[in-house]
Short mmCIF file of C-alpha atoms and ligand atoms in Angstrom, two decimals:
data_model
loop_
_atom_site.label_atom_id
_atom_site.label_comp_id
_atom_site.label_asym_id
_atom_site.label_seq_id
_atom_site.Cartn_x
_atom_site.Cartn_y
_atom_site.Cartn_z
CA MET A 1 19.72 75.46 44.21
CA THR A 2 17.73 74.89 41.02
CA VAL A 3 18.11 77.02 37.92
CA GLU A 4 14.64 78.53 38.36
CA SER A 5 15.30 79.66 41.92
CA ALA A 6 18.81 80.98 41.18
CA PRO A 7 19.06 84.73 41.56
CA VAL A 8 19.74 86.76 38.44
CA LEU A 9 22.59 88.63 40.07
CA SER A 10 25.19 87.75 42.70
CA VAL A 11 27.38 90.50 44.05
CA VAL A 12 30.56 89.08 45.57
CA ILE A 13 32.28 91.33 48.09
CA PRO A 14 35.51 90.17 49.74
CA MET A 15 36.07 91.93 53.03
CA PHE A 16 38.81 91.90 55.58
CA ASN A 17 38.41 94.02 58.71
CA GLU A 18 35.99 96.41 57.07
CA GLU A 19 33.95 97.38 60.14
CA GLU A 20 34.13 101.12 59.41
CA VAL A 21 32.91 100.80 55.85
CA LEU A 22 30.16 98.19 56.24
CA PRO A 23 27.29 100.51 57.28
CA ILE A 24 28.09 102.88 54.40
CA LEU A 25 28.29 99.95 52.00
CA VAL A 26 24.86 98.69 53.02
CA ASP A 27 23.35 102.17 52.63
CA ARG A 28 24.71 102.53 49.12
CA LEU A 29 24.36 98.99 47.82
CA ARG A 30 20.89 98.05 48.96
CA PRO A 31 18.88 100.71 47.08
CA VAL A 32 20.87 100.01 43.92
CA LEU A 33 20.16 96.28 44.02
CA GLU A 34 16.52 96.72 45.02
CA GLY A 35 16.23 99.17 42.12
CA THR A 36 17.10 96.52 39.54
CA GLY A 37 13.87 94.70 40.38
CA GLU A 38 15.65 91.38 39.84
CA PRO A 39 16.22 88.58 42.34
CA TYR A 40 19.73 88.96 43.71
CA GLU A 41 22.07 87.83 46.45
CA VAL A 42 24.95 89.64 48.09
CA VAL A 43 27.78 87.23 48.78
CA ALA A 44 29.77 88.79 51.58
CA VAL A 45 33.03 86.88 51.92
CA ASP A 46 34.49 87.57 55.33
CA ASP A 47 38.18 86.87 54.82
CA GLY A 48 38.93 85.95 58.43
CA SER A 49 38.33 89.42 59.82
CA THR A 50 39.39 89.97 63.40
CA ASP A 51 37.34 93.12 64.03
CA SER A 52 33.56 93.42 64.31
CA THR A 53 32.96 92.66 60.60
CA ALA A 54 31.57 89.16 61.31
CA ALA A 55 29.21 90.36 64.03
CA GLN A 56 28.04 93.27 61.88
CA LEU A 57 27.41 90.97 58.92
CA ALA A 58 25.25 88.69 61.06
CA GLY A 59 23.23 91.75 62.08
CA ILE A 60 22.92 92.99 58.51
CA ARG A 61 21.69 89.60 57.34
CA ARG A 62 18.86 89.73 59.85
CA ILE A 63 17.44 92.89 58.26
CA TRP A 64 18.57 92.18 54.70
CA PRO A 65 17.82 88.53 53.89
CA GLN A 66 19.45 88.65 50.45
CA VAL A 67 22.81 88.91 52.17
CA ARG A 68 24.66 85.66 52.31
CA ILE A 69 27.68 85.34 54.57
CA ILE A 70 30.62 83.16 53.70
CA ARG A 71 33.27 83.12 56.32
CA LEU A 72 36.76 81.88 55.58
CA ARG A 73 38.50 80.22 58.48
CA ARG A 74 41.53 82.42 58.21
CA ASN A 75 42.70 85.45 56.29
CA SER A 76 43.53 84.04 52.87
CA GLY A 77 43.92 87.23 50.85
CA HIS A 78 41.77 89.25 48.47
CA GLN A 79 42.05 86.92 45.46
CA ALA A 80 41.34 83.79 47.52
CA ALA A 81 38.31 85.47 49.08
CA LEU A 82 37.12 86.47 45.63
CA THR A 83 37.61 82.89 44.45
CA ALA A 84 35.59 81.53 47.36
CA GLY A 85 32.75 83.95 46.60
CA MET A 86 32.76 83.29 42.85
CA HIS A 87 32.84 79.53 43.32
CA ARG A 88 29.83 79.65 45.60
CA ALA A 89 27.74 82.37 43.97
CA PHE A 90 24.43 81.16 42.54
CA GLY A 91 23.59 84.05 40.21
CA GLN A 92 23.20 83.96 36.44
CA TYR A 93 25.50 86.96 36.52
CA VAL A 94 28.20 87.48 39.12
CA ALA A 95 29.55 90.93 39.88
CA SER A 96 32.58 91.50 42.10
CA LEU A 97 33.04 94.61 44.14
CA ASP A 98 35.48 95.86 46.78
CA ALA A 99 33.95 96.55 50.16
CA ASP A 100 35.52 100.00 50.48
CA LEU A 101 33.26 101.63 47.84
CA GLN A 102 36.17 102.66 45.64
CA ASP A 103 34.15 101.02 42.89
CA PRO A 104 30.66 102.56 42.67
CA PRO A 105 27.90 99.94 43.15
CA GLU A 106 25.62 102.24 41.12
CA LYS A 107 27.39 100.96 37.99
CA ILE A 108 26.29 97.35 38.53
CA PRO A 109 22.83 97.75 36.94
CA GLU A 110 24.51 99.40 33.95
CA MET A 111 26.88 96.45 33.65
CA LEU A 112 24.00 94.00 33.87
CA ALA A 113 21.98 95.87 31.25
CA LEU A 114 24.97 96.01 28.89
CA ALA A 115 25.69 92.30 29.33
CA ARG A 116 22.08 91.44 28.56
CA THR A 117 21.41 93.74 25.64
CA GLU A 118 24.70 93.01 23.89
CA GLY A 119 24.84 89.37 24.93
CA LEU A 120 28.22 89.83 26.61
CA ASP A 121 29.87 87.40 28.99
CA ILE A 122 32.21 89.88 30.64
CA VAL A 123 31.71 93.54 31.47
CA TYR A 124 34.79 95.26 32.88
CA GLY A 125 34.57 98.27 35.12
CA VAL A 126 37.24 100.54 33.68
CA ARG A 127 38.67 103.39 35.72
CA GLY A 128 38.43 106.56 33.76
CA ASP A 129 40.05 108.58 36.49
CA ARG A 130 42.47 107.41 39.16
CA ARG A 131 43.16 110.77 40.72
CA SER A 132 41.94 109.51 44.09
CA ASP A 133 44.67 106.85 44.23
CA THR A 134 48.03 107.77 45.68
CA MET A 135 50.98 108.44 43.38
CA ILE A 136 52.70 105.23 44.52
CA LYS A 137 49.55 103.21 43.85
CA ARG A 138 49.16 104.68 40.36
CA ARG A 139 52.81 104.18 39.47
CA SER A 140 52.91 100.63 40.78
CA ALA A 141 49.65 99.84 38.97
CA ALA A 142 51.01 101.24 35.69
CA ALA A 143 54.20 99.18 36.07
CA TYR A 144 52.18 96.07 36.95
CA TYR A 145 49.94 96.27 33.89
CA TRP A 146 52.85 97.08 31.58
CA LEU A 147 54.72 94.03 32.85
CA MET A 148 51.66 91.83 32.56
CA ARG A 149 51.04 92.85 28.95
CA ARG A 150 54.67 92.27 28.04
CA LEU A 151 55.11 88.99 29.89
CA ALA A 152 51.71 87.36 29.87
CA GLY A 153 50.77 88.57 26.41
CA VAL A 154 47.18 88.88 27.61
CA GLN A 155 45.32 91.98 26.56
CA VAL A 156 44.81 93.26 30.07
CA HIS A 157 43.11 96.60 30.33
CA SER A 158 45.36 98.99 32.28
CA HIS A 159 42.51 100.42 34.21
CA ALA A 160 40.42 97.34 34.91
CA GLY A 161 40.73 95.98 38.43
CA ASP A 162 38.47 93.48 40.11
CA PHE A 163 35.24 95.40 39.52
CA ARG A 164 33.45 93.41 36.83
CA LEU A 165 30.41 91.43 35.90
CA LEU A 166 30.66 87.85 34.63
CA SER A 167 28.08 85.57 33.10
CA ARG A 168 27.39 82.13 34.54
CA ALA A 169 29.24 80.56 31.59
CA THR A 170 32.33 82.63 32.39
CA VAL A 171 32.22 81.81 36.09
CA ASP A 172 31.85 78.11 35.30
CA ALA A 173 34.77 78.29 32.86
CA LEU A 174 36.91 80.00 35.51
CA ARG A 175 35.93 77.39 38.07
CA GLN A 176 37.21 74.64 35.83
CA LEU A 177 40.69 76.09 35.64
CA PRO A 178 43.14 74.19 37.81
CA GLU A 179 44.79 77.45 38.89
CA HIS A 180 45.85 77.35 42.47
CA GLN A 181 46.09 81.04 43.10
CA PRO A 182 43.91 82.51 40.38
CA VAL A 183 44.62 86.11 39.45
CA TYR A 184 41.28 87.00 37.94
CA ARG A 185 42.27 90.27 36.35
CA LEU A 186 44.54 88.23 34.06
CA LEU A 187 42.51 85.04 33.78
CA VAL A 188 39.29 86.77 32.77
CA PRO A 189 40.80 88.50 29.71
CA TRP A 190 42.70 85.29 28.95
CA ILE A 191 39.54 83.16 28.58
CA GLY A 192 38.56 85.71 25.96
CA PHE A 193 34.76 85.56 26.04
CA PRO A 194 32.84 88.47 24.44
CA SER A 195 33.37 91.50 26.63
CA GLY A 196 32.38 95.11 27.05
CA GLU A 197 33.31 98.01 29.32
CA VAL A 198 31.64 100.46 31.61
CA SER A 199 33.78 103.37 32.68
CA TYR A 200 33.69 104.85 36.16
CA THR A 201 35.55 107.18 38.42
CA ARG A 202 37.51 105.45 41.14
CA ALA A 203 36.73 107.09 44.42
CA GLY A 204 38.82 107.20 47.55
CA ARG A 205 38.25 104.61 50.25
CA ALA A 206 34.94 105.39 51.98
CA ALA A 207 36.36 104.52 55.41
CA GLY A 208 39.10 102.50 57.06
CA ARG A 209 42.61 101.84 55.78
CA THR A 210 43.92 99.88 52.81
CA LYS A 211 44.24 96.14 53.36
CA TYR A 212 46.80 95.95 50.59
CA PRO A 213 50.19 96.79 52.01
CA LEU A 214 53.25 96.67 49.75
CA THR A 215 53.96 93.05 50.70
CA LYS A 216 50.55 91.92 49.39
CA MET A 217 50.99 93.97 46.20
CA VAL A 218 54.38 92.34 45.57
CA ARG A 219 52.85 88.92 46.18
CA LEU A 220 50.07 89.64 43.69
CA ALA A 221 52.63 90.74 41.10
CA ALA A 222 54.78 87.63 41.68
CA ASP A 223 51.73 85.36 41.43
CA SER A 224 50.62 87.14 38.28
CA VAL A 225 53.96 86.76 36.55
CA THR A 226 54.60 83.15 37.46
CA ASN A 227 50.97 82.18 36.82
CA PHE A 228 51.07 83.42 33.32
CA SER A 229 54.48 83.10 31.87
CA ALA A 230 57.75 81.28 31.96
CA ALA A 231 59.43 84.40 30.56
CA PRO A 232 61.47 85.06 33.73
CA LEU A 233 63.02 81.62 33.34
CA ARG A 234 64.01 82.67 29.85
CA ILE A 235 65.58 85.83 31.25
CA ALA A 236 67.87 83.54 33.21
CA THR A 237 68.79 81.71 30.02
CA TRP A 238 69.52 84.98 28.22
CA LEU A 239 71.60 86.29 31.08
CA GLY A 240 73.50 83.03 31.05
CA LEU A 241 74.18 83.34 27.31
CA ILE A 242 75.25 86.97 27.58
CA SER A 243 77.61 86.20 30.42
CA PHE A 244 78.99 83.27 28.44
CA PHE A 245 79.93 85.58 25.55
CA PHE A 246 81.29 88.09 28.01
CA CYS A 247 83.45 85.34 29.46
CA LEU A 248 84.72 84.43 25.97
CA LEU A 249 85.77 88.06 25.50
CA MET A 250 87.43 88.04 28.88
CA LEU A 251 89.23 84.85 27.94
CA GLY A 252 90.62 86.53 24.82
CA TYR A 253 91.74 89.46 26.95
CA VAL A 254 93.38 87.13 29.46
CA VAL A 255 95.30 85.31 26.72
CA VAL A 256 96.54 88.64 25.27
CA VAL A 257 97.60 89.95 28.68
CA PHE A 258 99.28 86.65 29.45
CA ALA A 259 101.19 86.78 26.14
CA LEU A 260 102.35 90.31 26.94
CA ASP A 261 103.54 89.08 30.36
CA LYS A 262 101.42 91.53 32.38
CA THR A 263 99.38 89.02 34.36
CA VAL A 264 99.82 90.59 37.80
CA GLN A 265 97.32 93.29 36.99
CA GLY A 266 94.67 90.72 36.40
CA TRP A 267 93.07 90.55 39.82
CA ALA A 268 90.54 93.29 39.15
CA SER A 269 89.12 91.64 36.07
CA VAL A 270 89.12 88.23 37.78
CA LEU A 271 87.22 89.66 40.68
CA ALA A 272 84.72 91.40 38.40
CA THR A 273 84.12 88.22 36.45
CA VAL A 274 83.64 86.12 39.56
CA LEU A 275 81.24 88.62 41.04
CA PHE A 276 79.27 88.97 37.85
CA LEU A 277 78.95 85.25 37.31
CA GLY A 278 78.02 84.75 40.94
CA ALA A 279 75.25 87.29 40.55
CA VAL A 280 73.91 85.73 37.37
CA GLN A 281 73.93 82.29 38.91
CA LEU A 282 72.14 83.39 42.02
CA LEU A 283 69.57 85.26 39.98
CA SER A 284 68.90 82.23 37.83
CA LEU A 285 68.65 79.98 40.86
CA GLY A 286 66.23 82.41 42.45
CA LEU A 287 64.01 82.40 39.39
CA LEU A 288 64.06 78.61 39.23
CA GLY A 289 63.17 78.60 42.90
CA GLU A 290 60.15 80.84 42.26
CA TYR A 291 58.68 78.43 39.75
CA LEU A 292 59.70 75.34 41.70
CA GLY A 293 58.00 76.77 44.76
CA ARG A 294 54.80 77.25 42.82
CA LEU A 295 55.03 73.79 41.27
CA TYR A 296 55.48 72.43 44.76
CA ALA A 297 52.47 74.35 46.02
CA SER A 298 50.28 73.11 43.19
CA ALA A 299 51.58 69.55 43.58
CA GLN A 300 50.53 69.69 47.20
CA GLY A 301 47.08 70.67 45.95
CA ARG A 302 46.20 72.66 49.04
CA PRO A 303 43.03 74.68 48.73
CA ALA A 304 43.42 78.45 48.59
CA TYR A 305 40.79 78.92 51.28
CA PHE A 306 38.78 77.06 53.90
CA ILE A 307 35.08 77.76 54.26
CA GLY A 308 34.15 78.19 57.89
CA TYR A 309 30.51 78.99 57.36
CA ASP A 310 28.10 79.64 54.50
CA SER A 311 24.76 81.09 55.51
CA ALA A 312 23.17 79.57 52.38
CA GLU A 313 23.96 76.08 53.62
CA GLU A 314 22.71 76.23 57.17
CA PRO A 315 20.42 79.22 57.56
CA ALA A 316 19.71 78.43 61.21
CA ALA A 317 23.30 78.41 62.40
CA MET A 318 25.02 81.69 63.12
CA PRO A 319 28.77 82.12 63.07
CA THR A 320 30.51 82.80 66.32
CA PRO A 321 32.23 86.16 66.03
CA PRO A 322 35.99 85.74 66.17
CA ARG A 323 37.90 86.72 69.23
CA ARG A 324 40.16 89.70 68.92
CA THR A 325 43.71 88.49 68.62
CA ALA A 326 45.64 91.75 68.85
N1 UDP B 401 40.62 92.20 51.18
C1 UDP B 401 40.41 90.88 51.56
N2 UDP B 401 41.45 90.18 52.13
C2 UDP B 401 42.69 90.71 52.31
C3 UDP B 401 42.91 92.06 51.87
C4 UDP B 401 41.86 92.76 51.31
O1 UDP B 401 39.32 90.35 51.41
O2 UDP B 401 43.57 90.04 52.82
C5 UDP B 401 39.51 92.95 50.59
C6 UDP B 401 39.26 94.31 51.24
O3 UDP B 401 38.42 94.18 52.36
C7 UDP B 401 38.61 95.07 50.10
C8 UDP B 401 39.29 94.51 48.87
O4 UDP B 401 39.86 93.25 49.25
O5 UDP B 401 37.22 94.82 50.00
C9 UDP B 401 40.37 95.43 48.33
O6 UDP B 401 41.25 95.79 49.38
P1 UDP B 401 41.70 97.28 49.63
O7 UDP B 401 40.59 98.22 49.33
O8 UDP B 401 42.27 97.36 50.99
O9 UDP B 401 42.84 97.42 48.54
P2 UDP B 401 43.24 98.73 47.72
O10 UDP B 401 41.98 99.30 47.15
O11 UDP B 401 43.88 99.64 48.70
O12 UDP B 401 44.15 98.20 46.67
MG1 MG B 402 40.36 99.75 48.06
#
């Protein structure tokens, strides 16, 4: 695609089994994008859905030619799907949006206008109100962002998720990072290009159920921490030092008790020491393992996703809808 024919705006939407929400998404998104009066593309990244998402997307594309379908060969996760979409988007500006309409597409033109008038590279969608999220979600999000600010030292906005608009320069910069499992909500603030904010109210899911169970949230948090900081390894060092001093104290105690000829009582303290040291060692080993595992993964250099189909590459071919596995 040449620069002249590139759309002004790409809207990347990762989706995994979003059959319930797709019709609503189309109804809300299309008028907004048509209303901008700019050439645009909608990059729908089908993250290996096993429901009717793929078939529906093919149908939508027939009546809405600006929709581009990228299908990943298997479910690779939200961030990998986002990566695939961002890497392949053609637009001068690339917005990312969740399929479930928790982020209002109506804010995209505002983001685009702000980026253009102020010459910004990044416009974050910032949640002014999270009342629609569950208590657990809000608490875990607050803990996540607190941890990220402390560990990663990146000025992450507590209420900015993956709803944002990026300039071509920003997308290209992100593409050049060697990151294996990019966590964009940390990487984008880290590259530190001029940025602005648009605040919005986070709605409830328009339809369907969350595709982010606790296991995926924990994985995101683990990726975020190990991607951005070696601080946990340092925790192991500190724990080791503290336990070393504790052992010195214990040694003093042991010598005193021995001198007073009361050694038989000692089993409790011996047991406590052994248990404590065992725990510290295991913890440290576990932390080393976390980083080693990630080093191993990046040494293997496996891609985070596999493209099965991109409608922009072969417009004639249609994807075969996946068979239901369950
Ligand atoms: N998603 C995805 N692959 C996954 C899980 C989620 O592409 O493995 C998409 C999902 O379809 C949605 C977005 O990522 O568009 C955010 O997921 P969800 O709304 O379920 O997360 P929550 O808002 O509950 O954190
Ligand atoms: Mg959601």
